[in-house]
Short mmCIF file of N, CA and C in Angstrom, two decimals:
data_model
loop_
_atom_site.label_atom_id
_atom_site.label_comp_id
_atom_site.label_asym_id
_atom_site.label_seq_id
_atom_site.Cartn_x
_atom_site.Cartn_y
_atom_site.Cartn_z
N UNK A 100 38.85 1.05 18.35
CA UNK A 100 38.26 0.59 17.12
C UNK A 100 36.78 0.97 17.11
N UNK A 101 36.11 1.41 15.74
CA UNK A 101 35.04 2.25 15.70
C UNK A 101 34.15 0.80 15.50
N UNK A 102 33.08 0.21 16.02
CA UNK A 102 32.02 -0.33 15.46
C UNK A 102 31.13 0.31 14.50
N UNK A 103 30.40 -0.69 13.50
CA UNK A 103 29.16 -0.02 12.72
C UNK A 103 28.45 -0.17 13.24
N UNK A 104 27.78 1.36 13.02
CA UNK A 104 26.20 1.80 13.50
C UNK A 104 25.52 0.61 13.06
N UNK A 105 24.37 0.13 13.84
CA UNK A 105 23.36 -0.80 13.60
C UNK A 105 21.79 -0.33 13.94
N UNK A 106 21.28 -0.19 13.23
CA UNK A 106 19.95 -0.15 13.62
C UNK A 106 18.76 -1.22 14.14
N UNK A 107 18.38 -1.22 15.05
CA UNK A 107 18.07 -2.36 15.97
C UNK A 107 16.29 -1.72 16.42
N UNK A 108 15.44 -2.66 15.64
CA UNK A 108 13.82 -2.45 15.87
C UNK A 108 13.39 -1.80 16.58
N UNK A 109 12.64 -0.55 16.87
CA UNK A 109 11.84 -0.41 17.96
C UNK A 109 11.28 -1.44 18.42
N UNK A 110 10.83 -1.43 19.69
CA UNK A 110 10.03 -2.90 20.42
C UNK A 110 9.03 -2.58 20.69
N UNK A 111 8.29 -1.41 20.14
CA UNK A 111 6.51 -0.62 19.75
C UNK A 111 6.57 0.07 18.55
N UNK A 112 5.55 -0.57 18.06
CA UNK A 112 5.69 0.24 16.98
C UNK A 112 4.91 2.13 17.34
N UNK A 113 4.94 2.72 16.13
CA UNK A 113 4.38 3.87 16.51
C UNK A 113 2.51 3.94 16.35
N UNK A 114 2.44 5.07 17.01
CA UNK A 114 0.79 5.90 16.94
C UNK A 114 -0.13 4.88 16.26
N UNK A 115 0.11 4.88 15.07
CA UNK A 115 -0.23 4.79 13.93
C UNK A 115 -0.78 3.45 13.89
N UNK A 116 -0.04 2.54 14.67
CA UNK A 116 -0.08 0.85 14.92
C UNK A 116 -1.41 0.98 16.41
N UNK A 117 -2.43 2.02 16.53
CA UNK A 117 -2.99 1.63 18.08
C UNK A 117 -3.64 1.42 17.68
N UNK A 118 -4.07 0.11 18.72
CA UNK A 118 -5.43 -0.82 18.46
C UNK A 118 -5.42 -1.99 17.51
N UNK A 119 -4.54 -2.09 16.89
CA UNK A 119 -4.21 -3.44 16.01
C UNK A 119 -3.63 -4.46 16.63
N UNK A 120 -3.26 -4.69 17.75
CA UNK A 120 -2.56 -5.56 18.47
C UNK A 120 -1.41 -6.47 18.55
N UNK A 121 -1.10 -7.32 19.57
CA UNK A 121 0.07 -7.68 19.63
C UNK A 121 1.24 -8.11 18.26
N UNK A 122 0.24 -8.19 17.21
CA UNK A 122 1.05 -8.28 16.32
C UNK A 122 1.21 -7.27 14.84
N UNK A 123 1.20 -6.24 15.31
CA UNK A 123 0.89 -4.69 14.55
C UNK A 123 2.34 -4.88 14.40
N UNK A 124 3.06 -4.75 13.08
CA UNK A 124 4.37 -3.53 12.86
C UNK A 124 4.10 -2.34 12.07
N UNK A 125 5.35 -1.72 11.76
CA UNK A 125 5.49 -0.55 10.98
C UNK A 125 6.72 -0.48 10.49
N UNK A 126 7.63 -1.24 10.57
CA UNK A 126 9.02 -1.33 9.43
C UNK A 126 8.93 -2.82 9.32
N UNK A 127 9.24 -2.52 7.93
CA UNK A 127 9.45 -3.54 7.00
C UNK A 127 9.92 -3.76 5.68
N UNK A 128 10.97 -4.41 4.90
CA UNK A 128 11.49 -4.46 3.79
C UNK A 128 11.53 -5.65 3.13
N UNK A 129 11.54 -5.65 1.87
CA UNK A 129 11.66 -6.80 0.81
C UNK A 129 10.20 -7.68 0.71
N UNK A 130 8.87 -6.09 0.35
CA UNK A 130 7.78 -7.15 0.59
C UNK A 130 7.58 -6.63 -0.96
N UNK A 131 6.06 -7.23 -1.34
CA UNK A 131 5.41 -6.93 -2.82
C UNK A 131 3.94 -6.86 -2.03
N UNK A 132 2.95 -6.11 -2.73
CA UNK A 132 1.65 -6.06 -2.14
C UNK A 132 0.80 -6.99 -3.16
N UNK A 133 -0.30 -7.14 -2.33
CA UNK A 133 -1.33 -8.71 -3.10
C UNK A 133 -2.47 -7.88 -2.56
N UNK A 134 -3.66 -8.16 -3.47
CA UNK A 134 -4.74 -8.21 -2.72
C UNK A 134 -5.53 -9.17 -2.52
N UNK A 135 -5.83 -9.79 -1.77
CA UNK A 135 -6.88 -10.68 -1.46
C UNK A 135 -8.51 -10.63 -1.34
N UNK A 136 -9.16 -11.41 -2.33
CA UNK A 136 -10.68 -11.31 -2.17
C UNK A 136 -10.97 -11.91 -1.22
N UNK A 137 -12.08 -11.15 -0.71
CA UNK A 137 -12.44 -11.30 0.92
C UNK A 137 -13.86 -11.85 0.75
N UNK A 138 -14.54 -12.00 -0.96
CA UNK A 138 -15.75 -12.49 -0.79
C UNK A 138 -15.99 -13.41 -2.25
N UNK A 139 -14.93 -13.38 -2.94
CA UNK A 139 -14.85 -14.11 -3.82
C UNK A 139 -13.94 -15.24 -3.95
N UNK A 140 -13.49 -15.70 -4.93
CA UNK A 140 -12.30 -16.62 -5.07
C UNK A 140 -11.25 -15.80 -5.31
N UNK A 141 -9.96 -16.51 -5.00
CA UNK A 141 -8.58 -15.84 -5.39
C UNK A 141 -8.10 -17.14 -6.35
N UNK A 142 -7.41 -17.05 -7.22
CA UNK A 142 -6.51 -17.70 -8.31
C UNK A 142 -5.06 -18.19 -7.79
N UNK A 143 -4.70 -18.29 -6.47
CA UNK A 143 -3.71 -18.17 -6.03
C UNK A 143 -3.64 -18.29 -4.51
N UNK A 144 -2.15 -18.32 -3.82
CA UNK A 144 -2.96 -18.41 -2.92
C UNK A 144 -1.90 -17.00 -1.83
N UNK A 145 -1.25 -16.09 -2.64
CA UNK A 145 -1.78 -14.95 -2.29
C UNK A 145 -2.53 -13.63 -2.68
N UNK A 146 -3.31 -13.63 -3.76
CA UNK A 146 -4.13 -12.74 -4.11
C UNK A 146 -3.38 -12.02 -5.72
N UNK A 147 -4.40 -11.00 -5.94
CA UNK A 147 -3.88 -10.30 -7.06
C UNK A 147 -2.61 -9.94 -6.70
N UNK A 148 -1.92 -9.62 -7.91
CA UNK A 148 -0.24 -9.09 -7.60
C UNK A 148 -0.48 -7.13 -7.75
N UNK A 149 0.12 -7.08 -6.60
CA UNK A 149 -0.50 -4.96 -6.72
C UNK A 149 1.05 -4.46 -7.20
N UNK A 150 0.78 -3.28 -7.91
CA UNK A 150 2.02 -2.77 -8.09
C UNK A 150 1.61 -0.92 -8.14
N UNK A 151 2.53 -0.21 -8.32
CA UNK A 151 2.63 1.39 -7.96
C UNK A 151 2.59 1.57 -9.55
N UNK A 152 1.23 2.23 -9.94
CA UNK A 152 0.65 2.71 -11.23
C UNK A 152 0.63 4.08 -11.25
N UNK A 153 1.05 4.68 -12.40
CA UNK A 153 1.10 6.18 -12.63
C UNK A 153 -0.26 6.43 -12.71
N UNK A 154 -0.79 7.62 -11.95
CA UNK A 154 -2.30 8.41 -11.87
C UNK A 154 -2.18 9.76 -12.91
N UNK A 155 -1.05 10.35 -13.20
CA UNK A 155 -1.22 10.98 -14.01
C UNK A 155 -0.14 12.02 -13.60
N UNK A 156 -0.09 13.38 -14.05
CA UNK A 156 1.36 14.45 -13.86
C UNK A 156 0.73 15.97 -13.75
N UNK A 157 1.45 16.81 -13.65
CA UNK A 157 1.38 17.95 -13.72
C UNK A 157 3.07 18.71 -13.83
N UNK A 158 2.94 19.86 -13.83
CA UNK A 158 4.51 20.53 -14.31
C UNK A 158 5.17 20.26 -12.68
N UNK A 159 6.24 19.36 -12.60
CA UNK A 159 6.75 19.47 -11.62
C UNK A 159 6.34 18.11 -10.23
N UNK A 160 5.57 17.26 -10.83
CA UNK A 160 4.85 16.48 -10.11
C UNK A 160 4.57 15.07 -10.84
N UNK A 161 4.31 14.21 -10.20
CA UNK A 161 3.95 12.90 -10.94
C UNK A 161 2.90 12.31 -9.83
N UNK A 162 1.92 11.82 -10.02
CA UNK A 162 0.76 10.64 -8.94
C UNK A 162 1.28 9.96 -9.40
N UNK A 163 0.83 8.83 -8.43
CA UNK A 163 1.22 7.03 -8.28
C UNK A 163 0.12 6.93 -7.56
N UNK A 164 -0.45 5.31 -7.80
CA UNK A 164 -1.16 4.99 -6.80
C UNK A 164 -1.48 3.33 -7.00
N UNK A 165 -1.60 2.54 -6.13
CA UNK A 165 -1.58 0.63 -6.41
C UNK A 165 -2.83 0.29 -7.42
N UNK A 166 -2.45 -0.62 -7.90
CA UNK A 166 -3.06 -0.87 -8.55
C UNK A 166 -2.74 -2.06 -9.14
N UNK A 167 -3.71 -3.42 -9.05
CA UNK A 167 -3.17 -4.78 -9.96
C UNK A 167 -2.58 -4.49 -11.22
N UNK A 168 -1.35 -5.24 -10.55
CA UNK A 168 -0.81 -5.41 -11.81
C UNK A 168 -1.15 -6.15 -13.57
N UNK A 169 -1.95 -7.11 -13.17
CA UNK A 169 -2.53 -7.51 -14.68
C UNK A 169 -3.11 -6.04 -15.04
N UNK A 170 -3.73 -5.25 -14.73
CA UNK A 170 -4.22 -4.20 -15.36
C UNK A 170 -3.64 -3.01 -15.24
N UNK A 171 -1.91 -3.13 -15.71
CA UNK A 171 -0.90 -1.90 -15.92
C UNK A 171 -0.38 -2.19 -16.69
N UNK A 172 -0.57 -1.97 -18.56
CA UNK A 172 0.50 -2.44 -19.02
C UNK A 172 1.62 -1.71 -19.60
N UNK A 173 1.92 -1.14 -18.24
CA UNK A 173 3.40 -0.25 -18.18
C UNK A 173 4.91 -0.67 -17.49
N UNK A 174 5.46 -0.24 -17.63
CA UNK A 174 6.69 -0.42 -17.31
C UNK A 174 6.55 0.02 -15.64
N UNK A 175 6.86 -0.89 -14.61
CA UNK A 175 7.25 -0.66 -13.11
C UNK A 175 8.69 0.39 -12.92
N UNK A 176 7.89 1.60 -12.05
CA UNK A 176 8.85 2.60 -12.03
C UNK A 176 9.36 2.17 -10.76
N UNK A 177 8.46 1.76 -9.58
CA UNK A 177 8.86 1.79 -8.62
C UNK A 177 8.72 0.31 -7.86
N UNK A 178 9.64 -0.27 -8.20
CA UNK A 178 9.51 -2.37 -8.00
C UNK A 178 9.69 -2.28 -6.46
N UNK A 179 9.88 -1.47 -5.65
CA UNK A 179 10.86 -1.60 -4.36
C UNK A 179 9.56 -0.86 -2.93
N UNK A 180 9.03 -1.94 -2.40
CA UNK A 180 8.22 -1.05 -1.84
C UNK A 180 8.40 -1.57 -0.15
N UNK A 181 8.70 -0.49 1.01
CA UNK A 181 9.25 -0.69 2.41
C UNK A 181 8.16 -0.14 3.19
N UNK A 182 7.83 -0.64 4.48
CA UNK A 182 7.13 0.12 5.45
C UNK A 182 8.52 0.37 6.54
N UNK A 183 8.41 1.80 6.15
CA UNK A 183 9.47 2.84 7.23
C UNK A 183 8.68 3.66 8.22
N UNK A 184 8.84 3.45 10.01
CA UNK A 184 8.12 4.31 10.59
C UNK A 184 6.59 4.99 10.20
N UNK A 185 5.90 3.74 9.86
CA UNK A 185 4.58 4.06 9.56
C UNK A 185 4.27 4.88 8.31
N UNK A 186 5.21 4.99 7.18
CA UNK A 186 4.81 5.33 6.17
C UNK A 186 5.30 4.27 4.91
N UNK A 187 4.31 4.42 3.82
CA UNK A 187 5.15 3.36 2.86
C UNK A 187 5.95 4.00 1.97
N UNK A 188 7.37 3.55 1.80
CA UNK A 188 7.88 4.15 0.41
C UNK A 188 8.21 3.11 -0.04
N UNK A 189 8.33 4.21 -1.48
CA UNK A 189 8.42 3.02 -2.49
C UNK A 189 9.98 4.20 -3.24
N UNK A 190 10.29 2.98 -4.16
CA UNK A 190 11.44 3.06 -4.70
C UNK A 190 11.54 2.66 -6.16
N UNK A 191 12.85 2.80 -6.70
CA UNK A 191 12.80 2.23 -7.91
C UNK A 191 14.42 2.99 -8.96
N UNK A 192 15.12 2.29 -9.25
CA UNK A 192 16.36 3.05 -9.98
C UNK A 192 16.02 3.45 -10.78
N UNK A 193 16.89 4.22 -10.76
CA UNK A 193 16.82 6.12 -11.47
C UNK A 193 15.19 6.62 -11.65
N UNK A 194 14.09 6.73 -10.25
CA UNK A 194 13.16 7.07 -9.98
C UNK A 194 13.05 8.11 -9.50
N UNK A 195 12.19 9.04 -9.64
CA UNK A 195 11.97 10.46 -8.65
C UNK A 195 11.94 9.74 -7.74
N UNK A 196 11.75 10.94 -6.51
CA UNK A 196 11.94 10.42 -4.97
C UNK A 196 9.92 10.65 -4.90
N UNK A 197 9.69 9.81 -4.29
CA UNK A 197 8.22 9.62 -4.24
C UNK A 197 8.11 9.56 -2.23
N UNK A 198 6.90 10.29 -2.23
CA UNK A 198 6.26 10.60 -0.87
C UNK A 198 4.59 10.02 -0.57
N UNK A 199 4.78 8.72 0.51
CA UNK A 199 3.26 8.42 0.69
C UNK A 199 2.18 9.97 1.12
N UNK A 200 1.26 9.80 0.37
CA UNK A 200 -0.04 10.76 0.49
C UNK A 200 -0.98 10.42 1.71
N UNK A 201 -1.42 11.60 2.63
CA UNK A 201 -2.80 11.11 3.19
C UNK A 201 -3.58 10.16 2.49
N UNK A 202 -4.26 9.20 3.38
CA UNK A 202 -5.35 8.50 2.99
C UNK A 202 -6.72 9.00 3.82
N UNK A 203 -7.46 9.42 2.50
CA UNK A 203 -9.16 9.33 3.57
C UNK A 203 -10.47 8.16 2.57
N UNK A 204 -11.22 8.41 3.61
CA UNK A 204 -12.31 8.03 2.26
C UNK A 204 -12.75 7.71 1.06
N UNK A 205 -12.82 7.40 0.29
CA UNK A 205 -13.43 7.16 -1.47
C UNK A 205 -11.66 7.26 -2.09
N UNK A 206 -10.21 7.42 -0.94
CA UNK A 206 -9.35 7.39 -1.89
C UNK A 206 -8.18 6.39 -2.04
N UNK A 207 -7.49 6.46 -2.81
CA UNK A 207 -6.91 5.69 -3.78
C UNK A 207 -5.23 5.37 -2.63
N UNK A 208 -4.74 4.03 -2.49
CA UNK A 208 -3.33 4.17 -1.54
C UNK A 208 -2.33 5.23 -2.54
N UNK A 209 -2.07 6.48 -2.56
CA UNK A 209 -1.23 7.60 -3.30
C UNK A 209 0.07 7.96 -2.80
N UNK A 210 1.11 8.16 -3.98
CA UNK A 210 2.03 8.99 -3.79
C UNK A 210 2.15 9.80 -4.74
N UNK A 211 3.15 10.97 -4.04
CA UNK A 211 3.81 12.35 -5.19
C UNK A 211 4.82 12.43 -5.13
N UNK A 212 5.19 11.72 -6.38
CA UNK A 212 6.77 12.08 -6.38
C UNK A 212 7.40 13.52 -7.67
N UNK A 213 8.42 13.86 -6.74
CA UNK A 213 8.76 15.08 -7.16
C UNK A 213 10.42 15.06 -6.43
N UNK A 214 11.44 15.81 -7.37
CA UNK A 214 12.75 15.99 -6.74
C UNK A 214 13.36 16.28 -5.69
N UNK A 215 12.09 17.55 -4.78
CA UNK A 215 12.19 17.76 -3.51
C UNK A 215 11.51 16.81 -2.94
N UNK A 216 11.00 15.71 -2.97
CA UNK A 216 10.56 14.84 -2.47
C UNK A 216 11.23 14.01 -0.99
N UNK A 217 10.99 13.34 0.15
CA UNK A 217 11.91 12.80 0.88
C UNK A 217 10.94 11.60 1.28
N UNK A 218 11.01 10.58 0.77
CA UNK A 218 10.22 9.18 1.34
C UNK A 218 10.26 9.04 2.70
N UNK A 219 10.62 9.56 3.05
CA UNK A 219 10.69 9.06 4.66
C UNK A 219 9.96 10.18 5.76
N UNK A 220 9.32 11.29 4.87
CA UNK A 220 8.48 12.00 5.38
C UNK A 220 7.12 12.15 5.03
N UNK A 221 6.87 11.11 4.34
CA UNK A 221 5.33 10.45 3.79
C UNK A 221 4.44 10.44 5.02
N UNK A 222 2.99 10.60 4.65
CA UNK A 222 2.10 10.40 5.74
C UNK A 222 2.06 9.00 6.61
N UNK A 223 2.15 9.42 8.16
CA UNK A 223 2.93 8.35 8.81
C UNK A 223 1.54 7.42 9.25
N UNK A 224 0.93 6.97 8.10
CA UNK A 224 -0.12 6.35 8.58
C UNK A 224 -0.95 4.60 8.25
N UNK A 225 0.65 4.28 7.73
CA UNK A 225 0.52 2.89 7.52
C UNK A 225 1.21 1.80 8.72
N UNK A 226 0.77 0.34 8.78
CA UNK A 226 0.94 -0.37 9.46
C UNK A 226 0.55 -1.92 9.17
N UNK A 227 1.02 -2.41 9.93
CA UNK A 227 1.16 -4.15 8.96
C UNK A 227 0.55 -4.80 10.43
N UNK A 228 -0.39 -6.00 10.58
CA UNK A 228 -0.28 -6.83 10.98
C UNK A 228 -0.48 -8.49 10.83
N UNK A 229 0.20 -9.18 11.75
CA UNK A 229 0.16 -9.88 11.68
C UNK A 229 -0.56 -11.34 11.47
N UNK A 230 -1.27 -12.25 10.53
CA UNK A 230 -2.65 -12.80 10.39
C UNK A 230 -2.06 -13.74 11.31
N UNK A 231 -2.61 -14.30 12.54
CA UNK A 231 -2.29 -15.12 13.54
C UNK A 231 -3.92 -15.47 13.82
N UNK A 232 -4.83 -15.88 12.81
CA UNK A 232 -6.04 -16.51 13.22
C UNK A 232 -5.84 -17.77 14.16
N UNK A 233 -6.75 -17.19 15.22
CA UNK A 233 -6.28 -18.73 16.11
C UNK A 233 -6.97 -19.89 15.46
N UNK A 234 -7.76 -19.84 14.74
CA UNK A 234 -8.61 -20.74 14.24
C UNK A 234 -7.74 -20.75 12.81
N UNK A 235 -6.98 -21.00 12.35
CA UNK A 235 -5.93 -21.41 11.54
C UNK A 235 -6.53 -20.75 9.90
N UNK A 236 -7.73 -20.33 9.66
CA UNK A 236 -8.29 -19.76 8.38
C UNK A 236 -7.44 -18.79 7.57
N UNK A 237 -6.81 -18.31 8.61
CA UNK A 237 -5.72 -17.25 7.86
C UNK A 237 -4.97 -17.70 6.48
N UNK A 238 -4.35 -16.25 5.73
CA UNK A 238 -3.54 -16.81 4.61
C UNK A 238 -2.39 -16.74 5.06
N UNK A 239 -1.80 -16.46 6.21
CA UNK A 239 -0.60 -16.56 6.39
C UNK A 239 0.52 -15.32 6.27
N UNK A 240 0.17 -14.76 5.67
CA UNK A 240 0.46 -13.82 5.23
C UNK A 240 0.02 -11.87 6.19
N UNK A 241 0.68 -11.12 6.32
CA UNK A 241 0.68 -9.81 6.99
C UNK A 241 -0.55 -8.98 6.51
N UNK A 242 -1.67 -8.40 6.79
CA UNK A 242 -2.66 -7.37 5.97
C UNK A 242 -1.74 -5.76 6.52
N UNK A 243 -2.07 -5.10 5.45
CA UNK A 243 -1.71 -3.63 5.78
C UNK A 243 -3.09 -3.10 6.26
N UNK A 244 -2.50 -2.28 7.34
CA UNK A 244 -3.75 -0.89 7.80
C UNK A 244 -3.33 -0.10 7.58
N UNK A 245 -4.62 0.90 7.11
CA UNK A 245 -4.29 2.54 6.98
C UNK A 245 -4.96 3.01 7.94
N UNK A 246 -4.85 3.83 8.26
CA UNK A 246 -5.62 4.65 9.13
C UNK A 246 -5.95 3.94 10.39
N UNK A 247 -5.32 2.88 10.94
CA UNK A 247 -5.54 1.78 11.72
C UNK A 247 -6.91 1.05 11.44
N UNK A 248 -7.25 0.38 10.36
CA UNK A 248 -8.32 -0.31 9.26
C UNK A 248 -7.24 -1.17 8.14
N UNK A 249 -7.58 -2.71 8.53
CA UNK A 249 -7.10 -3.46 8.10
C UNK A 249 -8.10 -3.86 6.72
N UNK A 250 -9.70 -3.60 6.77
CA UNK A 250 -10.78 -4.44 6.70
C UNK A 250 -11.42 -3.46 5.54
N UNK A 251 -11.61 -2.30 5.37
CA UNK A 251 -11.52 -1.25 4.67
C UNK A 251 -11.49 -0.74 3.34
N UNK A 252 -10.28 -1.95 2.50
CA UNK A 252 -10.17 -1.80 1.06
C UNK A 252 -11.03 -2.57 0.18
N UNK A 253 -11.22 -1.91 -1.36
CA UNK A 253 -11.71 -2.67 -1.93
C UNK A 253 -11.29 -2.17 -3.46
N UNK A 254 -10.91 -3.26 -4.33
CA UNK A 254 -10.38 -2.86 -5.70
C UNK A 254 -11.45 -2.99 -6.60
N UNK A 255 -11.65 -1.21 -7.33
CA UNK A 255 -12.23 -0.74 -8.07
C UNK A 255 -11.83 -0.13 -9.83
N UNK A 256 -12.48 -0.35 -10.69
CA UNK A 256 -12.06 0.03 -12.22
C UNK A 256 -12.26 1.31 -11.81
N UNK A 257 -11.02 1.70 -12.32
CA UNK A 257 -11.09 3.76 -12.54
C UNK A 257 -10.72 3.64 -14.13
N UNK A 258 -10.33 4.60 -14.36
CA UNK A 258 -10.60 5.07 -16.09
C UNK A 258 -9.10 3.75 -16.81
N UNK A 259 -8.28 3.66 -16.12
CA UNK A 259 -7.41 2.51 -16.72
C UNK A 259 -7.16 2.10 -16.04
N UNK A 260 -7.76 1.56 -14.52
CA UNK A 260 -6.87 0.32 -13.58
C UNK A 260 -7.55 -0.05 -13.06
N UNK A 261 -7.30 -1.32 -12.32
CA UNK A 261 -8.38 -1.93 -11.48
C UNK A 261 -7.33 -1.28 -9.67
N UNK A 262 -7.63 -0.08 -9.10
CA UNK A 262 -7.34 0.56 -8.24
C UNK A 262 -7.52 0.32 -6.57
N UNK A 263 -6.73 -0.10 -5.59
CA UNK A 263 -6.92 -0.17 -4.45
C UNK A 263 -7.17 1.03 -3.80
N UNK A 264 -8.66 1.42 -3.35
CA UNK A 264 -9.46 2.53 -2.72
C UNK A 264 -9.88 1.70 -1.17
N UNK A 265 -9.77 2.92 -0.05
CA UNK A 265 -9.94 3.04 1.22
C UNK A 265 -11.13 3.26 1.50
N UNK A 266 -12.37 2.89 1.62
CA UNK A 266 -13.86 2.78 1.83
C UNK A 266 -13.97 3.69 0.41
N UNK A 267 -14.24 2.68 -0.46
CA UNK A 267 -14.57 3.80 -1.60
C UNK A 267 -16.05 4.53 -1.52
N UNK A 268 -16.19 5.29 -2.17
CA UNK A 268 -17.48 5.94 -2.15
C UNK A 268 -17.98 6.47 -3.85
N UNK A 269 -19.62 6.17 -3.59
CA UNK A 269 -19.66 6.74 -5.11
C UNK A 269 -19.84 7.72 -5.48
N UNK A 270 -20.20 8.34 -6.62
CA UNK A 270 -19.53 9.47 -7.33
C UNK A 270 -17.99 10.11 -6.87
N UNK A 271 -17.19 9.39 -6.88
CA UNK A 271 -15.60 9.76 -6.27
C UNK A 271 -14.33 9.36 -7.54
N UNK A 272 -14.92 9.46 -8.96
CA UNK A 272 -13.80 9.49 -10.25
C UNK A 272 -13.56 7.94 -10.48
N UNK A 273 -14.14 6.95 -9.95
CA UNK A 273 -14.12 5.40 -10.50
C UNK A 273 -15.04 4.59 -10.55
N UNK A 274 -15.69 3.47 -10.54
CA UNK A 274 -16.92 2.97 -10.90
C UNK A 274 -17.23 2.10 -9.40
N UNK A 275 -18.15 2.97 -8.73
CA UNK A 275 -18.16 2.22 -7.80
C UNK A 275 -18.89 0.86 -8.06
N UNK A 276 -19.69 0.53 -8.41
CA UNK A 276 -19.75 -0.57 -8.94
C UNK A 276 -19.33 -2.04 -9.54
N UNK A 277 -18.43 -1.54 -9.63
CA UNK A 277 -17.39 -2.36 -9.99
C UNK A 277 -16.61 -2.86 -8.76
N UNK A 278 -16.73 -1.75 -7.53
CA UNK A 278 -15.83 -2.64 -6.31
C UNK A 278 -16.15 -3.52 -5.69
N UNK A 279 -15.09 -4.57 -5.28
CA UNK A 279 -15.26 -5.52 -4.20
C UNK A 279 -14.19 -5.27 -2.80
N UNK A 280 -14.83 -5.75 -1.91
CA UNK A 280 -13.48 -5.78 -0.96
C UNK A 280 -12.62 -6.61 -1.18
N UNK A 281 -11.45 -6.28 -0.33
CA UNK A 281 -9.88 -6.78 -0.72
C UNK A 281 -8.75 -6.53 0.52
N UNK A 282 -8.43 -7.62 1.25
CA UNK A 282 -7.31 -7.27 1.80
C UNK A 282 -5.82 -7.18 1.53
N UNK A 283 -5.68 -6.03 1.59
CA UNK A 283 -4.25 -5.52 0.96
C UNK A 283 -3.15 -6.68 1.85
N UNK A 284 -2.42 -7.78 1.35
CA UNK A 284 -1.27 -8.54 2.33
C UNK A 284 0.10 -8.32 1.39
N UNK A 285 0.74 -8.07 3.05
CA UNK A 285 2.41 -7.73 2.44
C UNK A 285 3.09 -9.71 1.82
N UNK A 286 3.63 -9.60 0.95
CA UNK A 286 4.24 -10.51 0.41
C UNK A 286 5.25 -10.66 0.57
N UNK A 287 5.91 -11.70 2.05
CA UNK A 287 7.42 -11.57 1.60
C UNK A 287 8.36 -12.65 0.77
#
């Protein structure tokens, strides 16, 4: 008699997770992203609600990139968002197949989705850990790292969104001015 295949956690996560410590992952499913003000008040008590906002197209191509949701008032292409082996995909029925983008500097958390697309070969450079403040201040809740930088983000007005950017920088296509920091936490 044949058993089903099971897939069963790595017990390290990868590369991507060094230096974040004992409580770093990199797979994960059935979360929603929040951002949390890190110097203001939050309305809640896990942060703005983030969702995957269209950046714009070209022949053969579509951007995505997070962005609070109060300031999208579009239709969610992609409701379904997983950390697989250190990259994030996202999902969504009858959606192109979308691929996480490098992250550097002054930019935006991005994907490109396109037909040849394969989510699971996205830049392998996301990671979750765990808020285990010993001093109990925490929200309880998981922060994402990019680039192994938990501490890093901050949500900025670009031409229609209020946009989650990776050390933004100014003159870089959004108002730097307008940013504050923000920790990106997985919602489960």
């Amino acid at each position: 008699m044949a058993l089903p295949a099971v897939k069963f956690p790595r017990t390290t996560p990868g590369p991507w997770c060094d230096g974040l410590g004992g409580g770093a992952f990199d797979e994960a499913t059935g979360f929603t992203l929040a951002a949390w003000n890190t110097t203001g008040t939050n309305t809640n008590s896990t942060g703005a609600p983030l969702i995957v906002a269209s950046a714009g197209s070209i022949d053969g191509a579509d951007f995505w990139q997070v962005a609070t949701w109060a300031s999208y008032p579009y239709g969610v292409q992609y409701p379904s968002i997983s950390l697989v082996n250190g990259t994030l995909v996202i999902e969504g029925p009858n959606a192109t197949p979308a691929q996480a983008s490098a992250v550097g500097e002054g930019d935006s958390l991005a994907f490109v989705s396109r037909d040849t697309a394969n989510p699971s070969q996205g830049a392998q450079i996301y990671c979750a850990v765990a808020d285990i403040d010993p001093a109990g201040s925490g929200t309880g809740h998981p922060f994402l790292a990019v680039n192994g930088d938990t501490d890093s983000f901050s949500l900025c007005q670009s031409t229609f969104e209020n946009v989650v950017y990776y050390k933004p920088l100014a003159d870089h296509g959004y108002d730097y001015d307008s940013c504050y920091p923000v920790r990106v936490q997985l919602i489960f």
